[in-house]
Tab-separated table of C-alpha atoms in Angstrom:
chain	number	residue	atom	x	y	z
A	1	MET	CA	-4.261	34.002	-55.433
A	2	GLU	CA	-3.976	30.651	-53.953
A	3	LYS	CA	-2.111	28.198	-56.294
A	4	ASN	CA	-3.571	24.554	-56.284
A	5	VAL	CA	-0.290	22.052	-56.446
A	6	THR	CA	-0.748	18.369	-56.802
A	7	ILE	CA	1.519	15.179	-57.271
A	8	THR	CA	0.788	12.593	-59.484
A	9	LYS	CA	2.461	9.023	-59.073
A	10	LYS	CA	1.888	6.116	-61.120
A	11	PHE	CA	1.484	2.178	-59.634
A	12	GLU	CA	0.815	-0.883	-61.812
A	13	PHE	CA	-0.689	-4.749	-60.761
A	14	SER	CA	-2.218	-7.302	-62.652
A	15	ALA	CA	-5.613	-8.884	-62.106
A	16	SER	CA	-8.054	-10.918	-63.748
A	17	HIS	CA	-12.075	-10.463	-63.312
A	18	ARG	CA	-15.111	-11.468	-64.874
A	19	TYR	CA	-18.631	-9.840	-65.388
A	20	TRP	CA	-21.401	-11.815	-64.245
A	21	ARG	CA	-24.918	-11.247	-62.907
A	22	GLU	CA	-26.323	-14.719	-61.367
A	23	ASP	CA	-30.038	-13.115	-61.288
A	24	TRP	CA	-30.099	-12.879	-65.430
A	25	SER	CA	-29.753	-15.115	-67.719
A	26	GLU	CA	-26.979	-16.265	-70.033
A	27	GLU	CA	-28.258	-14.353	-73.085
A	28	LYS	CA	-28.532	-10.934	-71.044
A	29	ASN	CA	-25.212	-11.511	-69.403
A	30	ASN	CA	-23.510	-11.959	-72.725
A	31	LYS	CA	-25.778	-8.985	-74.143
A	32	GLU	CA	-24.649	-6.803	-71.698
A	33	PHE	CA	-21.027	-7.793	-70.651
A	34	GLY	CA	-19.750	-9.052	-74.255
A	35	LEU	CA	-16.427	-10.962	-73.952
A	36	CYS	CA	-16.318	-10.027	-70.087
A	37	VAL	CA	-18.518	-12.915	-69.082
A	38	SER	CA	-15.636	-15.563	-70.031
A	39	PRO	CA	-16.373	-18.137	-67.325
A	40	TYR	CA	-12.981	-18.532	-65.408
A	41	GLY	CA	-11.983	-14.697	-65.886
A	42	HIS	CA	-9.634	-12.632	-67.877
A	43	GLY	CA	-7.030	-10.092	-66.963
A	44	HIS	CA	-5.441	-6.797	-67.571
A	45	ASN	CA	-2.128	-4.746	-66.261
A	46	TYR	CA	-3.649	-2.252	-64.605
A	47	GLU	CA	-1.957	1.403	-64.243
A	48	LEU	CA	-2.966	3.442	-61.352
A	49	TYR	CA	-2.341	7.173	-61.772
A	50	VAL	CA	-2.587	8.640	-58.001
A	51	THR	CA	-3.122	12.568	-57.316
A	52	VAL	CA	-2.746	14.041	-54.037
A	53	GLY	CA	-3.448	17.488	-53.202
A	54	GLY	CA	-2.804	19.602	-50.177
A	55	GLN	CA	-0.062	22.480	-49.089
A	56	VAL	CA	3.197	21.960	-50.187
A	57	ASP	CA	5.395	21.860	-46.456
A	58	ALA	CA	7.791	24.730	-46.551
A	59	GLN	CA	10.714	22.786	-45.345
A	60	THR	CA	10.824	20.073	-47.462
A	61	GLY	CA	8.931	21.613	-50.847
A	62	MET	CA	6.856	18.469	-51.235
A	63	ILE	CA	3.013	17.578	-50.837
A	64	ILE	CA	3.743	14.285	-49.388
A	65	ASN	CA	6.724	12.303	-49.197
A	66	LEU	CA	6.464	9.838	-52.156
A	67	THR	CA	8.269	7.104	-50.007
A	68	ASP	CA	4.892	7.262	-47.928
A	69	LEU	CA	2.481	7.314	-50.658
A	70	LYS	CA	4.230	4.375	-52.215
A	71	LYS	CA	4.289	2.675	-49.340
A	72	LEU	CA	0.517	3.516	-48.476
A	73	VAL	CA	-0.609	2.725	-51.591
A	74	ASN	CA	1.399	-0.405	-52.489
A	75	LYS	CA	-0.051	-1.884	-49.457
A	76	ILE	CA	-3.568	-1.958	-50.581
A	77	LEU	CA	-2.698	-3.105	-53.744
A	78	ILE	CA	-0.666	-6.168	-52.839
A	79	ASN	CA	-4.379	-7.405	-52.344
A	80	PHE	CA	-5.022	-6.865	-55.999
A	81	ASP	CA	-2.402	-7.747	-57.588
A	82	HIS	CA	-2.184	-11.185	-59.021
A	83	LYS	CA	-5.496	-11.802	-57.954
A	84	PHE	CA	-8.785	-12.720	-59.415
A	85	LEU	CA	-10.278	-9.681	-58.180
A	86	ASN	CA	-14.238	-11.451	-57.914
A	87	LEU	CA	-12.959	-14.241	-55.828
A	88	ASP	CA	-10.161	-13.421	-53.943
A	89	THR	CA	-10.896	-9.727	-52.948
A	90	PRO	CA	-13.730	-9.140	-50.827
A	91	TYR	CA	-15.184	-6.273	-52.606
A	92	PHE	CA	-17.340	-7.834	-55.614
A	93	ARG	CA	-19.349	-10.111	-53.509
A	94	ASP	CA	-21.974	-7.753	-54.652
A	95	LYS	CA	-20.966	-5.759	-57.361
A	96	ILE	CA	-19.370	-6.074	-60.925
A	97	PRO	CA	-15.457	-5.711	-60.942
A	98	THR	CA	-15.589	-3.010	-63.630
A	99	THR	CA	-13.139	-0.399	-64.126
A	100	GLU	CA	-15.550	2.311	-62.629
A	101	ASN	CA	-16.184	0.032	-59.582
A	102	ILE	CA	-12.506	-1.039	-59.014
A	103	ALA	CA	-11.872	2.493	-59.148
A	104	LEU	CA	-14.106	3.568	-56.322
A	105	VAL	CA	-12.957	0.768	-54.293
A	106	LEU	CA	-9.064	1.768	-54.543
A	107	PHE	CA	-10.187	6.052	-54.240
A	108	GLU	CA	-11.921	5.320	-50.809
A	109	GLN	CA	-9.046	2.650	-49.361
A	110	ILE	CA	-6.727	5.383	-50.167
A	111	LYS	CA	-8.433	8.099	-49.093
A	112	LEU	CA	-8.417	6.324	-45.635
A	113	GLY	CA	-4.896	5.628	-45.778
A	114	LEU	CA	-3.636	9.235	-46.513
A	115	SER	CA	-6.147	10.709	-44.036
A	116	SER	CA	-4.333	8.679	-41.566
A	117	LEU	CA	-1.103	9.568	-42.525
A	118	SER	CA	-1.941	13.442	-42.363
A	119	GLY	CA	-5.142	15.473	-42.121
A	120	ARG	CA	-3.522	18.000	-44.796
A	121	LEU	CA	-3.766	15.483	-47.371
A	122	LYS	CA	-6.712	15.098	-50.035
A	123	LEU	CA	-6.569	12.585	-52.731
A	124	SER	CA	-7.878	15.059	-55.536
A	125	GLY	CA	-8.431	11.960	-57.586
A	126	ILE	CA	-7.096	8.978	-59.144
A	127	ARG	CA	-6.812	7.488	-62.996
A	128	LEU	CA	-7.163	3.729	-63.303
A	129	TYR	CA	-6.402	2.354	-66.908
A	130	GLU	CA	-7.591	-0.868	-67.591
A	131	ARG	CA	-6.083	-1.007	-71.131
A	132	PHE	CA	-4.361	1.784	-72.887
A	133	ASP	CA	-7.386	3.170	-74.646
A	134	LEU	CA	-9.766	2.760	-71.299
A	135	PHE	CA	-9.907	4.322	-68.252
A	136	ALA	CA	-11.944	5.151	-65.010
A	137	GLU	CA	-11.355	8.121	-63.135
A	138	VAL	CA	-12.402	9.080	-59.673
A	139	TRP	CA	-12.640	12.303	-57.942
A	140	GLU	CA	-13.896	14.913	-55.452
A	141	GLU	CA	-14.626	18.507	-55.285
A	142	ILE	CA	-11.706	20.415	-53.767
B	1	MET	CA	-19.521	11.067	-52.824
B	2	PRO	CA	-16.733	11.000	-55.144
B	3	HIS	CA	-17.544	11.607	-58.870
B	4	ILE	CA	-17.014	8.854	-61.520
B	5	GLY	CA	-15.499	9.092	-65.003
B	6	LEU	CA	-15.262	6.529	-67.753
B	7	GLY	CA	-12.487	7.161	-70.560
B	8	ARG	CA	-11.993	5.760	-74.067
B	9	ILE	CA	-9.514	6.813	-76.563
B	10	TYR	CA	-10.059	6.743	-80.272
B	11	TRP	CA	-7.989	7.447	-83.405
B	12	PHE	CA	-9.244	8.840	-86.525
B	13	SER	CA	-6.817	10.134	-89.780
B	14	ALA	CA	-7.742	13.113	-91.419
B	15	ALA	CA	-6.714	15.761	-93.844
B	16	HIS	CA	-7.304	19.707	-93.480
B	17	ARG	CA	-6.267	23.171	-94.586
B	18	LEU	CA	-6.174	26.165	-92.535
B	19	HIS	CA	-7.433	29.131	-94.760
B	20	SER	CA	-9.677	31.745	-93.903
B	21	PRO	CA	-12.034	33.094	-96.429
B	22	SER	CA	-11.845	36.608	-94.863
B	23	LEU	CA	-8.085	37.169	-94.962
B	24	SER	CA	-5.748	37.431	-97.993
B	25	ASP	CA	-3.666	34.608	-99.066
B	26	ALA	CA	-0.618	36.721	-97.844
B	27	GLU	CA	-2.436	36.988	-94.306
B	28	ASN	CA	-3.408	33.294	-94.467
B	29	PHE	CA	-0.141	32.169	-94.955
B	30	MET	CA	1.047	34.762	-92.496
B	31	ILE	CA	-1.311	33.400	-89.471
B	32	TYR	CA	-1.496	29.836	-90.641
B	33	ASP	CA	2.312	28.986	-91.705
B	34	LYS	CA	2.691	25.799	-93.131
B	35	CYS	CA	-0.655	24.701	-92.153
B	36	ASN	CA	-2.037	26.563	-95.091
B	37	ASN	CA	-0.500	24.754	-97.440
B	38	ILE	CA	-2.690	24.798	-100.354
B	39	ASN	CA	-3.239	21.024	-101.199
B	40	GLY	CA	-3.474	20.324	-97.328
B	41	HIS	CA	-1.704	17.818	-95.188
B	42	GLY	CA	-3.154	15.667	-92.325
B	43	HIS	CA	-2.736	14.240	-89.058
B	44	ASP	CA	-3.553	11.099	-86.894
B	45	TYR	CA	-5.653	12.575	-84.602
B	46	LYS	CA	-6.558	11.044	-80.874
B	47	LEU	CA	-9.397	11.623	-79.162
B	48	GLU	CA	-10.138	10.914	-75.661
B	49	VAL	CA	-14.019	10.707	-74.332
B	50	THR	CA	-14.828	10.895	-71.080
B	51	VAL	CA	-18.290	10.182	-69.704
B	52	SER	CA	-19.511	10.920	-66.107
B	53	GLY	CA	-22.550	9.560	-64.313
B	54	GLU	CA	-24.127	7.585	-61.706
B	55	LEU	CA	-23.150	4.343	-61.578
B	56	HIS	CA	-26.336	1.673	-63.139
B	57	PRO	CA	-27.095	-0.238	-60.027
B	58	GLU	CA	-27.011	-3.837	-61.990
B	59	THR	CA	-24.170	-3.686	-64.470
B	60	GLY	CA	-21.816	-1.479	-61.917
B	61	MET	CA	-21.292	0.956	-65.038
B	62	ILE	CA	-21.623	4.625	-65.945
B	63	MET	CA	-23.135	3.275	-69.427
B	64	SER	CA	-22.344	0.410	-72.017
B	65	LEU	CA	-19.100	0.611	-73.743
B	66	ALA	CA	-20.040	-0.981	-76.640
B	67	GLU	CA	-23.153	1.654	-76.760
B	68	LEU	CA	-20.165	4.377	-76.319
B	69	ASP	CA	-17.979	3.085	-78.953
B	70	ARG	CA	-21.079	3.035	-81.394
B	71	VAL	CA	-21.726	6.264	-80.732
B	72	VAL	CA	-18.066	7.783	-81.373
B	73	ASN	CA	-17.155	5.737	-84.047
B	74	ASP	CA	-20.264	6.457	-85.948
B	75	LEU	CA	-19.438	9.947	-85.549
B	76	LEU	CA	-15.351	9.265	-86.270
B	77	LYS	CA	-16.116	7.314	-89.452
B	78	THR	CA	-17.580	10.723	-90.991
B	79	MET	CA	-14.263	12.150	-90.709
B	80	ASP	CA	-11.803	9.188	-90.818
B	81	TYR	CA	-9.699	8.860	-93.536
B	82	LYS	CA	-11.320	12.283	-95.199
B	83	HIS	CA	-10.311	15.703	-96.209
B	84	LEU	CA	-12.493	17.634	-93.554
B	85	ASN	CA	-12.618	20.633	-95.650
B	86	LYS	CA	-13.566	19.020	-98.587
B	87	GLU	CA	-15.317	15.968	-97.359
B	88	THR	CA	-16.891	16.990	-94.265
B	89	GLU	CA	-20.451	19.159	-94.279
B	90	PHE	CA	-19.234	20.857	-91.115
B	91	PHE	CA	-15.670	21.974	-92.449
B	92	LYS	CA	-16.853	23.341	-96.013
B	93	ASN	CA	-17.702	26.246	-94.356
B	94	HIS	CA	-15.629	26.164	-90.574
B	95	ILE	CA	-11.987	26.355	-90.480
B	96	ALA	CA	-10.637	23.104	-89.459
B	97	THR	CA	-8.433	23.972	-86.184
B	98	GLY	CA	-8.079	21.815	-83.290
B	99	GLU	CA	-10.053	24.501	-81.327
B	100	ILE	CA	-13.100	24.159	-83.593
B	101	ILE	CA	-12.647	20.258	-84.583
B	102	ILE	CA	-13.109	19.635	-80.864
B	103	GLN	CA	-16.228	21.619	-80.243
B	104	PHE	CA	-17.955	20.404	-83.508
B	105	LEU	CA	-17.375	17.047	-81.403
B	106	TRP	CA	-18.268	18.142	-78.417
B	107	GLN	CA	-21.751	19.281	-79.972
B	108	GLU	CA	-22.299	16.132	-82.061
B	109	LEU	CA	-21.488	13.491	-79.327
B	110	ASN	CA	-22.970	15.618	-76.716
B	111	LYS	CA	-26.380	15.628	-79.112
B	112	ARG	CA	-26.063	11.503	-79.448
B	113	LEU	CA	-24.753	10.276	-76.111
B	114	PRO	CA	-27.306	9.908	-73.273
B	115	ARG	CA	-28.072	13.497	-71.749
B	116	ASN	CA	-25.752	15.079	-69.605
B	117	LEU	CA	-23.036	11.783	-69.899
B	118	LEU	CA	-20.715	14.063	-71.927
B	119	TYR	CA	-18.120	15.240	-69.574
B	120	HIS	CA	-14.683	15.868	-71.125
B	121	LEU	CA	-12.789	15.633	-74.351
B	122	LYS	CA	-9.210	16.047	-75.310
B	123	LEU	CA	-8.174	15.900	-78.592
B	124	TRP	CA	-4.151	15.264	-79.713
B	125	GLU	CA	-3.833	16.671	-83.182
B	126	THR	CA	0.241	15.922	-82.926
B	127	ASN	CA	2.125	13.904	-80.112
B	128	ASN	CA	2.701	17.278	-78.943
B	129	ASN	CA	-0.121	19.508	-78.756
B	130	TYR	CA	-3.526	19.310	-77.745
B	131	PHE	CA	-7.187	20.741	-77.227
B	132	GLU	CA	-9.419	20.422	-74.543
B	133	THR	CA	-13.151	21.254	-73.565
B	134	GLY	CA	-15.635	19.920	-71.107
B	135	ARG	CA	-17.276	20.514	-67.859
B	136	LYS	CA	-14.132	19.692	-65.887
B	137	ASN	CA	-13.397	22.513	-63.394
B	138	ARG	CA	-10.283	20.756	-61.666
Protein backbone atom coordinates (compact mmCIF):
# COMPACT_ATOMS: atom_id res chain seq x y z
CA MET A 1 0.00 0.00 0.00
CA GLU A 2 1.15 3.52 -0.83
CA LYS A 3 2.08 5.47 2.27
CA ASN A 4 1.46 9.18 2.65
CA VAL A 5 4.31 11.25 4.02
CA THR A 6 4.11 14.91 4.93
CA ILE A 7 6.59 17.38 6.31
CA THR A 8 5.59 20.22 8.62
CA LYS A 9 7.51 23.40 9.32
CA LYS A 10 6.64 26.03 11.88
CA PHE A 11 6.79 29.79 11.26
CA GLU A 12 6.04 32.79 13.43
CA PHE A 13 4.80 36.30 12.82
CA SER A 14 3.32 39.06 14.95
CA ALA A 15 0.46 41.26 13.82
CA SER A 16 -2.48 43.28 15.04
CA HIS A 17 -6.08 43.20 13.89
CA ARG A 18 -9.53 44.50 14.70
CA TYR A 19 -12.99 42.94 14.28
CA TRP A 20 -15.53 45.55 13.27
CA ARG A 21 -18.35 45.85 10.74
CA GLU A 22 -19.28 49.37 9.66
CA ASP A 23 -22.72 48.14 8.59
CA TRP A 24 -23.49 46.98 12.14
CA SER A 25 -24.39 49.06 15.19
CA GLU A 26 -21.81 49.48 17.93
CA GLU A 27 -23.96 47.31 20.14
CA LYS A 28 -24.07 44.46 17.63
CA ASN A 29 -20.30 44.68 17.02
CA ASN A 30 -19.68 44.51 20.75
CA LYS A 31 -22.03 41.60 21.22
CA GLU A 32 -20.60 39.55 18.35
CA PHE A 33 -16.90 40.38 18.60
CA GLY A 34 -16.35 41.20 22.28
CA LEU A 35 -12.84 42.41 23.11
CA CYS A 36 -11.80 42.22 19.45
CA VAL A 37 -13.60 45.51 18.63
CA SER A 38 -10.98 47.58 20.48
CA PRO A 39 -10.67 50.68 18.23
CA TYR A 40 -6.96 50.66 17.39
CA GLY A 41 -6.56 46.91 17.11
CA HIS A 42 -4.73 44.43 19.30
CA GLY A 43 -2.06 41.90 18.50
CA HIS A 44 -0.91 38.31 18.68
CA ASN A 45 2.19 36.23 18.14
CA TYR A 46 0.91 33.90 15.47
CA GLU A 47 2.40 30.45 14.97
CA LEU A 48 1.91 28.89 11.56
CA TYR A 49 2.42 25.19 10.83
CA VAL A 50 2.73 24.42 7.13
CA THR A 51 2.33 20.79 6.07
CA VAL A 52 3.51 19.74 2.62
CA GLY A 53 2.85 16.39 1.00
CA GLY A 54 4.10 14.80 -2.19
CA GLN A 55 6.51 12.15 -3.29
CA VAL A 56 9.78 11.70 -1.47
CA ASP A 57 12.50 12.47 -4.00
CA ALA A 58 14.54 9.31 -4.57
CA GLN A 59 17.83 11.18 -4.69
CA THR A 60 17.47 13.68 -1.85
CA GLY A 61 15.09 11.69 0.37
CA MET A 62 13.03 14.85 0.79
CA ILE A 63 9.51 15.96 -0.20
CA ILE A 64 10.67 19.55 -0.40
CA ASN A 65 13.93 21.24 0.41
CA LEU A 66 13.15 23.09 3.63
CA THR A 67 15.29 26.03 2.57
CA ASP A 68 12.95 26.50 -0.40
CA LEU A 69 9.88 26.19 1.83
CA LYS A 70 11.33 28.68 4.28
CA LYS A 71 12.06 31.19 1.54
CA LEU A 72 8.62 30.78 0.00
CA VAL A 73 6.66 31.14 3.26
CA ASN A 74 8.79 33.95 4.67
CA LYS A 75 8.29 35.91 1.46
CA ILE A 76 4.55 35.73 2.12
CA LEU A 77 4.76 36.36 5.86
CA ILE A 78 6.86 39.48 5.43
CA ASN A 79 3.62 41.19 4.36
CA PHE A 80 1.89 40.12 7.57
CA ASP A 81 4.67 40.42 10.14
CA HIS A 82 4.53 43.54 12.32
CA LYS A 83 1.56 44.88 10.38
CA PHE A 84 -1.96 45.98 11.25
CA LEU A 85 -3.77 43.42 9.10
CA ASN A 86 -6.91 45.54 8.52
CA LEU A 87 -5.04 48.50 7.03
CA ASP A 88 -1.56 47.35 6.07
CA THR A 89 -2.61 44.38 3.93
CA PRO A 90 -5.10 44.37 1.04
CA TYR A 91 -6.85 41.15 2.09
CA PHE A 92 -9.14 42.32 4.86
CA ARG A 93 -10.79 45.39 3.33
CA ASP A 94 -14.06 43.51 2.89
CA LYS A 95 -13.69 40.70 5.40
CA ILE A 96 -12.88 40.45 9.08
CA PRO A 97 -9.32 39.27 9.82
CA THR A 98 -10.55 36.38 11.95
CA THR A 99 -8.18 33.49 12.55
CA GLU A 100 -10.22 31.56 9.98
CA ASN A 101 -9.93 34.25 7.30
CA ILE A 102 -6.21 34.85 7.86
CA ALA A 103 -5.62 31.11 7.58
CA LEU A 104 -7.59 30.96 4.32
CA VAL A 105 -5.56 33.81 2.80
CA LEU A 106 -2.28 32.20 3.85
CA PHE A 107 -3.38 28.81 2.54
CA GLU A 108 -4.13 30.16 -0.94
CA GLN A 109 -0.85 32.07 -1.13
CA ILE A 110 1.30 29.18 0.06
CA LYS A 111 -0.55 26.81 -2.27
CA LEU A 112 0.15 29.10 -5.19
CA GLY A 113 3.81 29.42 -4.21
CA LEU A 114 4.24 25.65 -3.93
CA SER A 115 2.65 24.98 -7.30
CA SER A 116 5.04 27.41 -8.97
CA LEU A 117 7.95 25.68 -7.23
CA SER A 118 6.97 22.21 -8.44
CA GLY A 119 3.83 20.59 -9.77
CA ARG A 120 4.50 17.53 -7.59
CA LEU A 121 4.14 19.37 -4.28
CA LYS A 122 0.84 19.48 -2.46
CA LEU A 123 -0.08 21.80 0.38
CA SER A 124 -1.77 19.26 2.58
CA GLY A 125 -2.78 21.78 5.24
CA ILE A 126 -1.89 24.63 7.51
CA ARG A 127 -2.60 25.27 11.17
CA LEU A 128 -2.51 28.85 12.41
CA TYR A 129 -2.32 29.41 16.18
CA GLU A 130 -3.48 32.84 17.29
CA ARG A 131 -2.84 31.93 20.89
CA PHE A 132 -1.67 28.77 22.60
CA ASP A 133 -5.29 27.68 23.03
CA LEU A 134 -6.81 28.77 19.73
CA PHE A 135 -6.11 27.83 16.13
CA ALA A 136 -7.65 27.69 12.67
CA GLU A 137 -6.88 24.88 10.30
CA VAL A 138 -7.23 24.75 6.51
CA TRP A 139 -6.82 21.62 4.42
CA GLU A 140 -7.78 20.04 1.14
CA GLU A 141 -8.56 16.39 0.54
CA ILE A 142 -5.56 14.61 -0.91
CA MET B 1 -12.67 24.65 -1.96
CA PRO B 2 -10.40 24.11 1.01
CA HIS B 3 -11.92 23.04 4.32
CA ILE B 4 -11.59 25.23 7.37
CA GLY B 5 -11.55 24.25 11.02
CA LEU B 6 -11.32 26.15 14.27
CA GLY B 7 -9.64 24.54 17.25
CA ARG B 8 -9.77 25.57 20.88
CA ILE B 9 -8.02 24.04 23.87
CA TYR B 10 -9.57 23.48 27.29
CA TRP B 11 -8.40 21.93 30.56
CA PHE B 12 -10.10 20.02 33.33
CA SER B 13 -8.77 18.11 36.30
CA ALA B 14 -10.40 14.95 37.51
CA ALA B 15 -9.87 11.75 39.45
CA HIS B 16 -10.78 8.26 38.32
CA ARG B 17 -10.18 4.61 38.98
CA LEU B 18 -10.01 2.02 36.22
CA HIS B 19 -11.86 -1.02 37.44
CA SER B 20 -14.18 -3.35 35.55
CA PRO B 21 -16.96 -4.94 37.60
CA SER B 22 -16.94 -7.95 35.27
CA LEU B 23 -13.38 -8.88 36.21
CA SER B 24 -11.90 -10.22 39.42
CA ASP B 25 -9.78 -7.97 41.62
CA ALA B 26 -6.69 -9.85 40.49
CA GLU B 27 -7.59 -9.50 36.82
CA ASN B 28 -8.35 -5.81 37.27
CA PHE B 29 -4.98 -5.23 38.82
CA MET B 30 -3.26 -7.23 36.12
CA ILE B 31 -4.92 -5.18 33.34
CA TYR B 32 -5.09 -1.70 34.82
CA ASP B 33 -2.07 -1.92 37.10
CA LYS B 34 -1.51 1.37 38.97
CA CYS B 35 -4.66 2.86 37.43
CA ASN B 36 -6.60 0.32 39.50
CA ASN B 37 -5.49 1.96 42.76
CA ILE B 38 -8.42 1.52 45.08
CA ASN B 39 -8.76 5.15 46.14
CA GLY B 40 -8.36 6.55 42.62
CA HIS B 41 -5.85 8.99 41.16
CA GLY B 42 -6.11 12.07 38.96
CA HIS B 43 -4.97 13.92 35.85
CA ASP B 44 -4.96 17.39 34.34
CA TYR B 45 -6.79 16.59 31.14
CA LYS B 46 -6.29 18.78 28.09
CA LEU B 47 -9.01 18.76 25.44
CA GLU B 48 -8.67 20.10 21.90
CA VAL B 49 -12.05 20.72 20.25
CA THR B 50 -12.16 21.37 16.50
CA VAL B 51 -15.28 22.54 14.70
CA SER B 52 -15.48 22.73 10.94
CA GLY B 53 -18.00 24.24 8.55
CA GLU B 54 -18.80 27.19 6.34
CA LEU B 55 -17.65 30.66 7.38
CA HIS B 56 -20.49 32.99 8.30
CA PRO B 57 -20.40 35.63 5.54
CA GLU B 58 -20.71 38.58 7.93
CA THR B 59 -18.55 37.53 10.87
CA GLY B 60 -15.92 35.50 9.01
CA MET B 61 -16.20 32.85 11.72
CA ILE B 62 -17.35 29.22 11.77
CA MET B 63 -19.17 29.85 15.01
CA SER B 64 -18.99 32.35 17.83
CA LEU B 65 -16.03 31.57 20.06
CA ALA B 66 -18.01 32.72 23.10
CA GLU B 67 -20.73 30.22 22.23
CA LEU B 68 -18.19 27.41 21.74
CA ASP B 69 -16.60 28.25 25.11
CA ARG B 70 -19.98 28.28 26.80
CA VAL B 71 -21.01 24.87 25.42
CA VAL B 72 -17.68 23.18 26.18
CA ASN B 73 -17.25 24.75 29.61
CA ASP B 74 -20.82 23.83 30.60
CA LEU B 75 -19.98 20.21 29.90
CA LEU B 76 -16.50 20.25 31.46
CA LYS B 77 -17.90 21.89 34.59
CA THR B 78 -19.63 18.58 35.33
CA MET B 79 -16.24 16.82 35.35
CA ASP B 80 -13.74 19.41 36.58
CA TYR B 81 -12.46 18.75 40.10
CA LYS B 82 -14.62 15.66 40.35
CA HIS B 83 -14.03 11.97 40.92
CA LEU B 84 -15.50 10.71 37.65
CA ASN B 85 -16.54 7.27 38.94
CA LYS B 86 -18.24 8.64 42.00
CA GLU B 87 -19.47 12.10 41.02
CA THR B 88 -20.59 11.96 37.39
CA GLU B 89 -23.68 10.09 36.21
CA PHE B 90 -22.12 8.60 33.10
CA PHE B 91 -19.00 7.14 34.70
CA LYS B 92 -20.87 5.56 37.59
CA ASN B 93 -21.43 2.67 35.21
CA HIS B 94 -18.82 3.21 32.50
CA ILE B 95 -15.08 2.74 32.91
CA ALA B 96 -13.35 6.13 32.77
CA THR B 97 -10.57 5.20 30.34
CA GLY B 98 -9.37 7.93 27.98
CA GLU B 99 -11.09 6.06 25.14
CA ILE B 100 -14.46 6.11 26.87
CA ILE B 101 -14.08 9.67 28.19
CA ILE B 102 -13.41 10.97 24.67
CA GLN B 103 -16.39 9.05 23.26
CA PHE B 104 -18.56 10.51 26.00
CA LEU B 105 -17.27 14.03 25.24
CA TRP B 106 -17.92 13.54 21.52
CA GLN B 107 -21.47 12.35 22.11
CA GLU B 108 -22.28 15.20 24.50
CA LEU B 109 -20.63 17.98 22.48
CA ASN B 110 -22.15 16.75 19.24
CA LYS B 111 -25.56 16.97 20.90
CA ARG B 112 -24.98 20.48 22.29
CA LEU B 113 -23.15 22.21 19.41
CA PRO B 114 -24.88 23.47 16.24
CA ARG B 115 -25.56 20.59 13.88
CA ASN B 116 -22.61 18.91 12.14
CA LEU B 117 -20.00 21.42 13.32
CA LEU B 118 -18.05 19.16 15.67
CA TYR B 119 -15.13 17.78 13.68
CA HIS B 120 -12.37 16.43 15.89
CA LEU B 121 -11.46 15.85 19.53
CA LYS B 122 -8.05 15.21 21.02
CA LEU B 123 -7.81 14.42 24.72
CA TRP B 124 -4.47 14.39 26.55
CA GLU B 125 -4.57 12.41 29.78
CA THR B 126 -0.93 13.24 30.52
CA ASN B 127 1.74 14.98 28.47
CA ASN B 128 2.63 11.62 27.01
CA ASN B 129 -0.63 9.98 26.03
CA TYR B 130 -3.63 11.19 24.12
CA PHE B 131 -6.79 9.92 22.50
CA GLU B 132 -8.44 11.14 19.31
CA THR B 133 -11.81 10.79 17.67
CA GLY B 134 -13.82 12.54 14.99
CA ARG B 135 -14.40 12.85 11.29
CA LYS B 136 -10.79 13.55 10.33
CA ASN B 137 -9.77 11.43 7.38
CA ARG B 138 -6.21 12.52 6.74
